[in-house]
Short mmCIF file of C-alpha atoms in Angstrom, two decimals:
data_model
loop_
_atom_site.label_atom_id
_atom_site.label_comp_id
_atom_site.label_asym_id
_atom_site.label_seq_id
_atom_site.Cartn_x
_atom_site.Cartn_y
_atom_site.Cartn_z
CA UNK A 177 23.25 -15.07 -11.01
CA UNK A 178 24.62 -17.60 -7.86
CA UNK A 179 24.59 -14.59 -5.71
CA UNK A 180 21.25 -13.75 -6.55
CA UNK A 181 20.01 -17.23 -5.14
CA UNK A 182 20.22 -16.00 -1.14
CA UNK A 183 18.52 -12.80 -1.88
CA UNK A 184 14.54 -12.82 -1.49
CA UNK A 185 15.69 -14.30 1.86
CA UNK A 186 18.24 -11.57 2.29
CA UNK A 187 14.97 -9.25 0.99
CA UNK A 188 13.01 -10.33 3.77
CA UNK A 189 15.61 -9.78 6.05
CA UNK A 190 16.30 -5.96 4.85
CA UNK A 191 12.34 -5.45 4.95
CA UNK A 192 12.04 -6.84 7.88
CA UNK A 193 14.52 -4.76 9.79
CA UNK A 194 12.36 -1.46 8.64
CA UNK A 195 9.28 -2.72 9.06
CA UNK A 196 8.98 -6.20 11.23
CA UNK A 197 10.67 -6.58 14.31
CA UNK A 198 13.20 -5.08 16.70
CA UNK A 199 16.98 -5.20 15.87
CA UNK A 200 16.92 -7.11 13.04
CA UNK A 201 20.21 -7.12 10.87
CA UNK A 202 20.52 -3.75 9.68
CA UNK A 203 21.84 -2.42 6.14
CA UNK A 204 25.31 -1.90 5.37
CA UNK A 205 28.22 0.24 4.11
CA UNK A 206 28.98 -2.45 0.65
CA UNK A 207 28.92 -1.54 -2.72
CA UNK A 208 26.09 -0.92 -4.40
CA UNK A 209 27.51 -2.96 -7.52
CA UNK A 210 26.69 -6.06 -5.69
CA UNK A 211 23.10 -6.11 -6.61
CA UNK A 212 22.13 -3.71 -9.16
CA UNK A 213 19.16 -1.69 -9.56
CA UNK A 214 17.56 -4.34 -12.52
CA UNK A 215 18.06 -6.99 -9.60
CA UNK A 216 16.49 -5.48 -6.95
CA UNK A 217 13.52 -4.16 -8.76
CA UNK A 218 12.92 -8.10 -9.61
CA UNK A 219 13.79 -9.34 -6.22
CA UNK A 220 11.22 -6.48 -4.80
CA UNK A 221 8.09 -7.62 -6.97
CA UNK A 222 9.14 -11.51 -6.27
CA UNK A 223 8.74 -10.93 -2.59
CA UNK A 224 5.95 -8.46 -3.10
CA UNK A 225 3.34 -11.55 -4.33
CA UNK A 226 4.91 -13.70 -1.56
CA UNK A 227 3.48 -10.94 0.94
CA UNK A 228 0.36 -10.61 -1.33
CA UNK A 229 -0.18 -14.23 -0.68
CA UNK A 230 0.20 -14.35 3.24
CA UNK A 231 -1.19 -10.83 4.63
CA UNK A 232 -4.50 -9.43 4.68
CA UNK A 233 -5.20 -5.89 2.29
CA UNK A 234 -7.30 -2.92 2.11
CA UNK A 235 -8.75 -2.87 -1.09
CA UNK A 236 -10.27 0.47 -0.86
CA UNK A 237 -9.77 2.27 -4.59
CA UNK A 238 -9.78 5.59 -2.53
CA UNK A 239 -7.57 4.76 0.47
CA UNK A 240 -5.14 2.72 -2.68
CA UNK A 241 -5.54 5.79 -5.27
CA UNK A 242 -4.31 8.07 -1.88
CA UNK A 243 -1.37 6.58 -1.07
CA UNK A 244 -0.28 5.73 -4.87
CA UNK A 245 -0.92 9.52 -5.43
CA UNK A 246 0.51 11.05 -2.28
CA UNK A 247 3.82 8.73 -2.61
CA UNK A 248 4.42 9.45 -6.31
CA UNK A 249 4.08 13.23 -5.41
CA UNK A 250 6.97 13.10 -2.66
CA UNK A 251 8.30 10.53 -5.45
CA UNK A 252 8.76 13.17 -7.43
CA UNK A 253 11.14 15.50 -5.15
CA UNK A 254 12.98 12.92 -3.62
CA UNK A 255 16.21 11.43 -4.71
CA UNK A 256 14.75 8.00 -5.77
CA UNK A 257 15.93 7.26 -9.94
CA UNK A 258 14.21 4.21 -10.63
CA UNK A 259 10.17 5.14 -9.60
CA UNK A 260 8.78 2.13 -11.21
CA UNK A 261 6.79 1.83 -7.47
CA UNK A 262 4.38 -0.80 -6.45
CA UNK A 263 2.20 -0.41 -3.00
CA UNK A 264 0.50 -2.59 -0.88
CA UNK A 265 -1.59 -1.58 1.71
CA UNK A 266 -1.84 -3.38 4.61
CA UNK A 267 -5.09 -4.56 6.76
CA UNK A 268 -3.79 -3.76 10.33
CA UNK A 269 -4.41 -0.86 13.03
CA UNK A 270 -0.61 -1.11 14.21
CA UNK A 271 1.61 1.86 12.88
CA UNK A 272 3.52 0.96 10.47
CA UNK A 273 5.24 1.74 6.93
CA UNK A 274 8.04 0.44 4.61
CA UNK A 275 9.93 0.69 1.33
CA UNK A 276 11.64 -2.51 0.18
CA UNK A 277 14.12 -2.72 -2.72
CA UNK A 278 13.02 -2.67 -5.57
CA UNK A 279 10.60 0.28 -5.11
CA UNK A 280 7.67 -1.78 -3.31
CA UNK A 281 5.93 0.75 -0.71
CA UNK A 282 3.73 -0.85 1.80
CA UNK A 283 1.86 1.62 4.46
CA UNK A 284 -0.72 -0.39 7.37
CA UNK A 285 -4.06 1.26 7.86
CA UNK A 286 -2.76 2.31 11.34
CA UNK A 287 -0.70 4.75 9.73
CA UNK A 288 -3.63 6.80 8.99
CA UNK A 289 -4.42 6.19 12.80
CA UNK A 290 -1.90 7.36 14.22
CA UNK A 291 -0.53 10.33 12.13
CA UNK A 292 -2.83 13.40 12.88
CA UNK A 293 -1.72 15.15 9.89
CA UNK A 294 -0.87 14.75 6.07
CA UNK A 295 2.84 16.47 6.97
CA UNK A 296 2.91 13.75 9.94
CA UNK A 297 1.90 11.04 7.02
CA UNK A 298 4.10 12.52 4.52
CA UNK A 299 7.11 12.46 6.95
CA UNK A 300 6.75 8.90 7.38
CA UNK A 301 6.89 7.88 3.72
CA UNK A 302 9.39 10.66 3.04
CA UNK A 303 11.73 8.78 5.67
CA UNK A 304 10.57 4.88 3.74
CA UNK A 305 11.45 6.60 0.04
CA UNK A 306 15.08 8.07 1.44
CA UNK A 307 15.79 4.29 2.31
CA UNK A 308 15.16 3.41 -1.57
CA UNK A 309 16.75 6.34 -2.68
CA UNK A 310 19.95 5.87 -0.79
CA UNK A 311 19.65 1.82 -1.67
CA UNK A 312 20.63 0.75 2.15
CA UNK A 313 19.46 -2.55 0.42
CA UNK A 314 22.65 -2.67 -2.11
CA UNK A 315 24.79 -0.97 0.56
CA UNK A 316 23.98 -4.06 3.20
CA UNK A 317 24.46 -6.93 1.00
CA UNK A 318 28.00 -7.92 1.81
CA UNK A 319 26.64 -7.76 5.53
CA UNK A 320 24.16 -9.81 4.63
CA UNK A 321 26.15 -12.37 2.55
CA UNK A 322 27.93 -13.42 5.86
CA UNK A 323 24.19 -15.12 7.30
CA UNK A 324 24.36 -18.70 7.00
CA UNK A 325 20.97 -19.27 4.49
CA UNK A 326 19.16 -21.44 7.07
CA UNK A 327 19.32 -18.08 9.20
CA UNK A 328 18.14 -16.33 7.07
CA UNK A 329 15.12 -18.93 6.08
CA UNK A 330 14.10 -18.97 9.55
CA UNK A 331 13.78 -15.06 9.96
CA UNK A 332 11.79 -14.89 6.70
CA UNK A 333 9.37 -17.35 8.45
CA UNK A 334 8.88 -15.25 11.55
CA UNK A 335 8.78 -12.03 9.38
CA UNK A 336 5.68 -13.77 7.51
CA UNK A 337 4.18 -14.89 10.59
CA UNK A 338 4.54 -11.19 11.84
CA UNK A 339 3.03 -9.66 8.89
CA UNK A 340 0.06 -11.56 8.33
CA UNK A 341 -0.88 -10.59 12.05
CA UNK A 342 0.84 -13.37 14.14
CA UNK A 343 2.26 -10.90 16.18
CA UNK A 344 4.41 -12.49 19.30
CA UNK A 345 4.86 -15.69 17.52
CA UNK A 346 6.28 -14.29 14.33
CA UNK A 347 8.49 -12.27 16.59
CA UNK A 348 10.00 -15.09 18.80
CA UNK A 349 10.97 -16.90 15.50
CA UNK A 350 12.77 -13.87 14.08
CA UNK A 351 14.77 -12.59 17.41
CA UNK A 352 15.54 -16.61 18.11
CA UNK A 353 17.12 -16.61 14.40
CA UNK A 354 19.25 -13.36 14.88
CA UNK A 355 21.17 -13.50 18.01
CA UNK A 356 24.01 -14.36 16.05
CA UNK A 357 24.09 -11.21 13.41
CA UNK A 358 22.65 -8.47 15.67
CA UNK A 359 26.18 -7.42 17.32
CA UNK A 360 27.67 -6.98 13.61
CA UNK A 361 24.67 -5.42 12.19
CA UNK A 362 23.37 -3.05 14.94
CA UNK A 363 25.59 0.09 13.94
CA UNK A 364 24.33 0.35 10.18
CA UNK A 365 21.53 0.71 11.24
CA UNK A 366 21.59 3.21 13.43
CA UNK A 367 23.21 5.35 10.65
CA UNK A 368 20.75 4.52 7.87
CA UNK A 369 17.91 5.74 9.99
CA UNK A 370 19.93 8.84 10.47
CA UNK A 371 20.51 9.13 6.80
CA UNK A 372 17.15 8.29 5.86
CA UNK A 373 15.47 11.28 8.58
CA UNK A 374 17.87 14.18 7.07
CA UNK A 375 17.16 13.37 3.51
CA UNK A 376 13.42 12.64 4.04
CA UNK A 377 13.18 16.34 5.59
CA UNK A 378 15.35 17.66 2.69
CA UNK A 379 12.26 16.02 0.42
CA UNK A 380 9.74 17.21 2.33
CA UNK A 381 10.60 20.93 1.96
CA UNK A 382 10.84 20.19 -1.34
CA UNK A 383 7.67 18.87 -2.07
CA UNK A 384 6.04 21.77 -0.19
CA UNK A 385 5.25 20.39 3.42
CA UNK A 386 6.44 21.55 6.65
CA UNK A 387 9.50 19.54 7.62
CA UNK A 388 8.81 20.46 11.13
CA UNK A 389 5.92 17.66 10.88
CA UNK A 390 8.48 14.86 11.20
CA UNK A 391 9.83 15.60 14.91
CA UNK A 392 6.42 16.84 15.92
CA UNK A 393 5.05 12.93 14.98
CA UNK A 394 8.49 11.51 16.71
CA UNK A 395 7.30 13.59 20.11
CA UNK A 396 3.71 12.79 20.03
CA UNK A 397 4.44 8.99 19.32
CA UNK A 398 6.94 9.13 22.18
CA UNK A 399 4.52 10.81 24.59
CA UNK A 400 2.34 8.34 23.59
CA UNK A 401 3.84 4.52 23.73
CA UNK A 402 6.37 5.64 26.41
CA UNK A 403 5.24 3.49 28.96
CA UNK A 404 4.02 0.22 26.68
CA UNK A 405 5.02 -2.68 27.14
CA UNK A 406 4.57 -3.45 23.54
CA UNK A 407 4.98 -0.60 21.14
CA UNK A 408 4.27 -1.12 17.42
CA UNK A 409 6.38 -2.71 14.99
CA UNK A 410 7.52 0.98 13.21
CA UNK A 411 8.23 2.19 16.61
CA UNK A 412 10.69 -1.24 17.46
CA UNK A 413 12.49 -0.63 14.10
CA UNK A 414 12.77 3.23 14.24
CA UNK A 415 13.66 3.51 17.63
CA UNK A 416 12.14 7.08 19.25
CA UNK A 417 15.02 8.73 21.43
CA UNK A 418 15.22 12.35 22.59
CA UNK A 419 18.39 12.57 20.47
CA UNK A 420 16.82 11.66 17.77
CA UNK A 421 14.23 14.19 18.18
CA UNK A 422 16.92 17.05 18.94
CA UNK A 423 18.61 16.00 15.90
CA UNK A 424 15.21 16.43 13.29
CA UNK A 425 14.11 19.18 15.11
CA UNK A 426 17.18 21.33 14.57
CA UNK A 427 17.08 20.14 10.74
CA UNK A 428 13.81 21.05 10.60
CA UNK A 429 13.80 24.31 11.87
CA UNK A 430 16.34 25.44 9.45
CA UNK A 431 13.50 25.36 7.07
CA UNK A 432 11.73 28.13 5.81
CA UNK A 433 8.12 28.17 7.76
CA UNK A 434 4.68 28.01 6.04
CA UNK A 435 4.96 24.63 4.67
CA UNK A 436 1.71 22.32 4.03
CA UNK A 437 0.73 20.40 7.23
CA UNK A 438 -2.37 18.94 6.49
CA UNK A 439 -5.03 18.74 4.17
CA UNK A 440 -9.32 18.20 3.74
CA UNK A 441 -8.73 14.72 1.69
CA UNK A 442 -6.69 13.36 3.95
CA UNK A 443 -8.67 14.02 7.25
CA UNK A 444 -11.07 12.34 4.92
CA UNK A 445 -9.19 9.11 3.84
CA UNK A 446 -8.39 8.75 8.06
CA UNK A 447 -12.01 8.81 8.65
CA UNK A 448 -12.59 6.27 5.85
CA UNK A 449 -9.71 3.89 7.77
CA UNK A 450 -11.13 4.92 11.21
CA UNK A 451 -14.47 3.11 10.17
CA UNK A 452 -12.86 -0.01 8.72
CA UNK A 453 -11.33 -0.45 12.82
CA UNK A 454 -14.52 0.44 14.80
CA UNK A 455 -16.21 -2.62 16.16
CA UNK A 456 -19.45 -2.01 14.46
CA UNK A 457 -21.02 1.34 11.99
CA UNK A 458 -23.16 2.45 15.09
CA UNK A 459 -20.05 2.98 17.09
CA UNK A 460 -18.46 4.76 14.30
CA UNK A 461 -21.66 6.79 13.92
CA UNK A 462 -21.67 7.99 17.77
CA UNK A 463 -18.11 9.03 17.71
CA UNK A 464 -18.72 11.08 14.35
CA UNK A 465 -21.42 12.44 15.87
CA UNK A 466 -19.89 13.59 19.42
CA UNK A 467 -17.31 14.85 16.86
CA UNK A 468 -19.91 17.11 15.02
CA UNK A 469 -21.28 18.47 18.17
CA UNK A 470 -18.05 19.71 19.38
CA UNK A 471 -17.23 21.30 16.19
CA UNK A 472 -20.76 21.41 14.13
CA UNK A 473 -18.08 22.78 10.97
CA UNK A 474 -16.24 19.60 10.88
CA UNK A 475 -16.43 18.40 7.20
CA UNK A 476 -14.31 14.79 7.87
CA UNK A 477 -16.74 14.26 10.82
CA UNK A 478 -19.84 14.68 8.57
CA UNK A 479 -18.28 12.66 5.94
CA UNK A 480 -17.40 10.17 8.27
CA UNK A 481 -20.85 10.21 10.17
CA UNK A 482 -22.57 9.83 6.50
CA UNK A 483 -20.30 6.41 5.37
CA UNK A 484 -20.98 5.13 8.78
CA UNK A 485 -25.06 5.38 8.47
CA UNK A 486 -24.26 4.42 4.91
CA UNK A 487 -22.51 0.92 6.27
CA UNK A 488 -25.35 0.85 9.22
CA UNK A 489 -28.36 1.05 7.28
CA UNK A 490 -29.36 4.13 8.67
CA UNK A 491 -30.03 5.38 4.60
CA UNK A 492 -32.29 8.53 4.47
CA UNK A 493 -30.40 9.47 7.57
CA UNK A 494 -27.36 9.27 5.28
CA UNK A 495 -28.36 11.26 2.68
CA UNK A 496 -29.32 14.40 4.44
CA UNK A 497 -25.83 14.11 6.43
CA UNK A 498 -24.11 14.31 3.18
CA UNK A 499 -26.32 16.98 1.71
CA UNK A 500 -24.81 19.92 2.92
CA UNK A 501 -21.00 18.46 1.75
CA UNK A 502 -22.19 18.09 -1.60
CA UNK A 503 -23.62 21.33 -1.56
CA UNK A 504 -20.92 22.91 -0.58
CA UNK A 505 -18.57 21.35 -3.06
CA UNK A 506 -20.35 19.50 -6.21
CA UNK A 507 -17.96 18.18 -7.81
CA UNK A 508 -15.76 16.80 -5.15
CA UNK A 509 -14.80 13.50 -6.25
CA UNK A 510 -14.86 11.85 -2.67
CA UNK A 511 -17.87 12.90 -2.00
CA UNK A 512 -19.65 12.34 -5.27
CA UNK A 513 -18.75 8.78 -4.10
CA UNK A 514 -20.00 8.50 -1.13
CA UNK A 515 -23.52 9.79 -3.06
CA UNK A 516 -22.79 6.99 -5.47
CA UNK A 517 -21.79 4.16 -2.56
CA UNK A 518 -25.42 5.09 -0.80
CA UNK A 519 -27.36 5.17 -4.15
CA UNK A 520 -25.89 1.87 -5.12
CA UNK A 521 -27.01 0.45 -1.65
CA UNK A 522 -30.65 1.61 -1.85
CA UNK A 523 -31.13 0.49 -5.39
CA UNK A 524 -31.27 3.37 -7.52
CA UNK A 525 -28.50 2.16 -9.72
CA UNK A 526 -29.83 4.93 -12.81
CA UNK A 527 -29.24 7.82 -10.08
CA UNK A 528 -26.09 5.82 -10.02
CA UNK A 529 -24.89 5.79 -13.28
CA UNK A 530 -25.77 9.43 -14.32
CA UNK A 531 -23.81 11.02 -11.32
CA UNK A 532 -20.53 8.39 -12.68
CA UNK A 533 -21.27 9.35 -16.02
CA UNK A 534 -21.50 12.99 -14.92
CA UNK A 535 -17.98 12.89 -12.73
CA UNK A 536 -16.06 10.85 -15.20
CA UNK A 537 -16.55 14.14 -17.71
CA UNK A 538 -15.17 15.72 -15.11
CA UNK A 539 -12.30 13.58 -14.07
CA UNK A 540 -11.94 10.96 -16.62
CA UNK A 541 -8.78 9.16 -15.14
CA UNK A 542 -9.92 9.00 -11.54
CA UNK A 543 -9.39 5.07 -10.69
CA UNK A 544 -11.75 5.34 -8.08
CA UNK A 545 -14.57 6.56 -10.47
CA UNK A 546 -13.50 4.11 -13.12
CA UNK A 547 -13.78 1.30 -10.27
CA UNK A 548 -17.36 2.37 -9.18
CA UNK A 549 -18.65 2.56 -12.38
CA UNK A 550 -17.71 -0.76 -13.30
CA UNK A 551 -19.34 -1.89 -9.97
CA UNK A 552 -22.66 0.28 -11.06
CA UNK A 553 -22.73 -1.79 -14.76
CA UNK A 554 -22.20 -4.88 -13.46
CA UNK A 555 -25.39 -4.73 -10.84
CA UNK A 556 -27.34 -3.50 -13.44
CA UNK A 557 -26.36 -6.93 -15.66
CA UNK A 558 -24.37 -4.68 -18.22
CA UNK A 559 -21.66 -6.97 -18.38
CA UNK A 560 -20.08 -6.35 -21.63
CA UNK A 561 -19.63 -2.92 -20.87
CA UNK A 562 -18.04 -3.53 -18.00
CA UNK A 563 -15.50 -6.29 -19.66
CA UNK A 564 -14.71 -3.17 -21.57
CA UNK A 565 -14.17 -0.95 -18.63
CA UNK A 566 -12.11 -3.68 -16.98
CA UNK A 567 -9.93 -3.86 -20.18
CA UNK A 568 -9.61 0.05 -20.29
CA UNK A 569 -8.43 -0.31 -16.54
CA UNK A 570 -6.52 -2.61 -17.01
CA UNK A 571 -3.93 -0.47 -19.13
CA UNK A 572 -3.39 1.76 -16.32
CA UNK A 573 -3.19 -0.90 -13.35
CA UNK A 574 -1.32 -4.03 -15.00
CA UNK A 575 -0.31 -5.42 -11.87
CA UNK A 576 -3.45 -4.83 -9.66
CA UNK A 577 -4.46 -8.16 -8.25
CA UNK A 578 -7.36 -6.86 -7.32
CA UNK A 579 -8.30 -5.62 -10.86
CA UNK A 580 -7.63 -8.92 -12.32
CA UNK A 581 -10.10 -10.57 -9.54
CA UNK A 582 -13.06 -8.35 -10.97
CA UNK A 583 -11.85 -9.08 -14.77
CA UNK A 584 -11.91 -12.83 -13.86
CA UNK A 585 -15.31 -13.10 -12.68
CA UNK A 586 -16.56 -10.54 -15.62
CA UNK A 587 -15.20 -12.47 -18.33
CA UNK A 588 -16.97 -15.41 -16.50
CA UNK A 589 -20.76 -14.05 -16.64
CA UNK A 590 -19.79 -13.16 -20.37
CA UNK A 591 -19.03 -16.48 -21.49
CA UNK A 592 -15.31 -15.99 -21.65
CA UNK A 593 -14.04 -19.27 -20.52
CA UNK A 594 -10.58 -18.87 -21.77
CA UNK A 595 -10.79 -15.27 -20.47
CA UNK A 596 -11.65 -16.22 -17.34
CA UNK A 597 -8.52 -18.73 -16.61
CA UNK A 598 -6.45 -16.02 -18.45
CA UNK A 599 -6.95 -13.61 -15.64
CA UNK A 600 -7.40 -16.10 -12.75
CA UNK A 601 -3.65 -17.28 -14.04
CA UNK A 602 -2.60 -13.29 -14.32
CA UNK A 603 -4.53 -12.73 -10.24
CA UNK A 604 -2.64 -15.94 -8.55
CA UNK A 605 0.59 -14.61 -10.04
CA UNK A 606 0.39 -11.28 -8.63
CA UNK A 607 0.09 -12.76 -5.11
CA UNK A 608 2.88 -15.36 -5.52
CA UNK A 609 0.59 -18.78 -6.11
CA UNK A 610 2.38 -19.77 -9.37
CA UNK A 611 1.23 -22.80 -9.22
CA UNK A 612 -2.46 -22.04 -9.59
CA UNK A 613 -1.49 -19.42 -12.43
CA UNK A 614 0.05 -21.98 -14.09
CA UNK A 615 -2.72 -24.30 -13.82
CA UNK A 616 -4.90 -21.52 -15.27
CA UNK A 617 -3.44 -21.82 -17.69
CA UNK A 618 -3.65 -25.09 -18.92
CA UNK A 619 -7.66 -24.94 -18.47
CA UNK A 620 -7.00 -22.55 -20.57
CA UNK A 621 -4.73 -23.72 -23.53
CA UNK A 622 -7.64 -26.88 -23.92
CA UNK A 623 -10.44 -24.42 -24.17
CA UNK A 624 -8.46 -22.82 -26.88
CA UNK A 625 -6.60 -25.87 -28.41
CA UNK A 626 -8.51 -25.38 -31.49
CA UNK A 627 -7.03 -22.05 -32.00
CA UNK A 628 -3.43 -22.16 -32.78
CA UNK A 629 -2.57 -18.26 -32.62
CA UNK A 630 -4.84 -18.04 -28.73
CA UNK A 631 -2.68 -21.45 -27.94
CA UNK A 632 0.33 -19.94 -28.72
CA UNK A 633 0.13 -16.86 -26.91
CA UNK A 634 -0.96 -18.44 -24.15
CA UNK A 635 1.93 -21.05 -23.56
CA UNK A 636 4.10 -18.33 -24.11
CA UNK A 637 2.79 -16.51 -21.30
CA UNK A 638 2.40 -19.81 -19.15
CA UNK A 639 6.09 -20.35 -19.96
CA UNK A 640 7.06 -16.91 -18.72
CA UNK A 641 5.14 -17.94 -15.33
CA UNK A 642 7.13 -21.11 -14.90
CA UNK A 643 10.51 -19.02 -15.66
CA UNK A 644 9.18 -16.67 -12.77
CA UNK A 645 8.07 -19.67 -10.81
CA UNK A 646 11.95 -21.13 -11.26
CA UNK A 647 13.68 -17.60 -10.35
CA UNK A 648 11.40 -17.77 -6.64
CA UNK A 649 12.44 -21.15 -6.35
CA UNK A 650 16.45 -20.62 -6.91
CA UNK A 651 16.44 -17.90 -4.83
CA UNK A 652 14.73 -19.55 -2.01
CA UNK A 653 17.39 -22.29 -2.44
#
């Protein structure tokens, strides 16, 4: 396990140099046995709540249950073994995307921005899961061994700094810390990216999409952040060249045509991220609108006009934008939401319930519906019900932080004490604040000191946290 001790840092590194900044130290041609699959899918959740702790989110259940679902579909074609995945999504309008080791996905709310299509979106992650599949992590260790740790420590700074939004900064820290490993490094990964575009368009084919999407997003990004000065971060670490173009266009075209390139739900999700970047709803609201009045058939404009009143106050206005959608298709799930989001906001929490009720028949595993109808119970004071709910969730999203915030402050308004700092302990761990998880914890083993089976179980776990709190620490070290 010594070798093991460099490796979040070398983590950071590797994630870094597909996601962060501009010729990083690149992945390598070593041995895969040097690190195997076990280790990296710990090292990839260890550094997964250190970025949980230091970046902002989206905690949208329908942007999240997108992603999860999209990914796990390409997932599915691609040549990735181990698909235990875990996804973060990122709060920032800059384009980017990544897959670290250990099968942790992340994808920025820019993405959404910036690729027109779901084939342009698809190509993107397609590219991310080839990295994981071909395990460029493994393959650049022995590379990576050669950094002196206190290089290493000081990119991992600037890479934090850079993720949670301190842009320049976090980028002077990393490129001062890497003068010294670029020369070495540069070549693998030029060939990785290479690696990574064929076998993405391989998997996109296969999963049913139009590889052709891939070169088409290269040539439109090109066009587009040719002349600036500072282009974003997935740009600086997959470097757009007119070779590299030629090269996925003439894979591409070897394709059969009449692959997907886009679909309704995702012009839908982009209209949902376009909102969360407009300055204010009414700005959103006009450029729906224009939208509709250039194309009066536009279903993502409507839907996107109707969540902006929604978020703008603009209610009965709301409600007759979304009519017609849910008209037209009654038992869409994203739009059965949006009729639930705009009853919830004007009060009528029974008109609420019944159309949850109504859709969960319908689609009883949806997360999203799950999540709003816990939301629904709760405002109507039904907490007990929606302790349950949480606790049905729960067995389908261990290791959502976000999940375990809700169950926290449930268990609270029941009276759960012990509950409570059971799933405060269970939220800080998931973002990397062992500390605070551990200290959970021990509120917790007093409240239940008088129950010796309750105790035990919950030292146990709190020793489990401090073994996971050690493991950080020695690999830091």
């Amino acid at each position: 396990m010594n070798f093991l001790r460099p490796t979040l840092l070398t983590l950071a590194c590797l994630f870094a140099t597909h996601g962060m900044a501009d010729d990083l130290p690149s992945l390598g041609d070593a041995s895969s046995s040097i690190v195997s699959p076990e280790q990296e899918h710990r090292l990839g959740r260890a550094w997964l709540g250190l970025l949980r702790g230091q970046v902002a989110q989206l905690s949208d259940p329908q942007l999240k249950d997108y992603v999860e679902t999209s990914v796990y579909r390409l997932a599915e074609t691609s040549q990735v073994q181990d698909r235990r995945l875990e996804f973060i999504l990122i709060n920032s309008p800059q384009l980017n995307a990544f897959a670290a080791p250990g099968g942790i996905i992340g994808v920025n709310g820019g993405l959404f921005l910036n690729a027109q299509t779901e084939g342009e979106y698809a190509s993107v992650l397609a590219h991310e899961l080839a990295h994981l599949s071909q395990r460029h992590f493994a393959r650049g260790m022995e590379a990576q061994q050669r950094m002196q740790v206190p290089v290493m420590a000081a990119m991992l700074a600037g890479i934090v700094m850079a993720a949670a939004g301190a842009g320049d900064a976090g980028i002077a820290t990393i490129a001062g810390s890497q003068a010294a490993a670029i020369q070495e490094q540069r070549r693998f990964s030029r060939q990785n990216e290479q690696e990574a575009d064929r076998i993405g368009i391989l998997n996109l084919e296969k999963a049913g999409y139009d590889p052709r999407n891939m070169p088409t997003m290269f040539e439109r990004l090109m066009r587009q952040y040719r002349f600036d000065a500072r282009p974003p971060e997935f740009l600086l670490t997959h470097p757009v060249s007119e070779s590299r173009i030629a090269d996925t266009r003439n894979r591409a075209e070897q394709a059969k045509p009449g692959g997907k390139e886009d679909s309704l739900l995702y012009q839908l999700m982009r209209a949902r991220v376009a909102l969360i970047y407009e300055e204010t709803p009414g700005i959103a609201a006009k450029r729906f609108r224009a939208q509709l009045v250039e194309n009066p058939k536009s279903d993502p404009a409507r839907y996107g006009l109707a969540i902006a009143q929604i978020k703008g106050g603009q209610l009965n206005e709301a409600r007759e934008t979304l009519k017609p959608l849910i008209e037209k298709a009654p038992n869409d799930i994203t739009y059965n939401l949006t009729q639930i989001d705009l009853d919830i906001t004007n009060n009528r929490l029974a008109d609420a319930q019944q159309r949850v009720d109504r859709m969960l028949t319908l689609y009883p595993g949806s997360y999203p519906l799950n999540d709003v109808r816990i939301d629904v119970l709760l405002k109507q004071n039904r907490t007990a019900e929606a302790e349950k709910s949480l606790e049905a969730l729960l067995k389908t999203r261990p290791d959502d932080p976000d999940i375990w915030y809700v169950v926290a402050e449930t268990r609270g308004l029941n009276g759960n004490t012990i509950g409570l700092h059971q799933a405060r302990a269970e939220y800080f761990a998931l973002v990397g604040d062992f500390r605070q998880a551990i200290q959970q914890l021990d509120f917790a083993k007093r409240r239940a000191a008088n129950n010796f089976q309750l105790a035990s179980r919950i030292d146990a776990r709190q020793k489990d946290l401090i073994e996971q709190e050690r493991m950080v620490k020695d690999m830091m070290n």
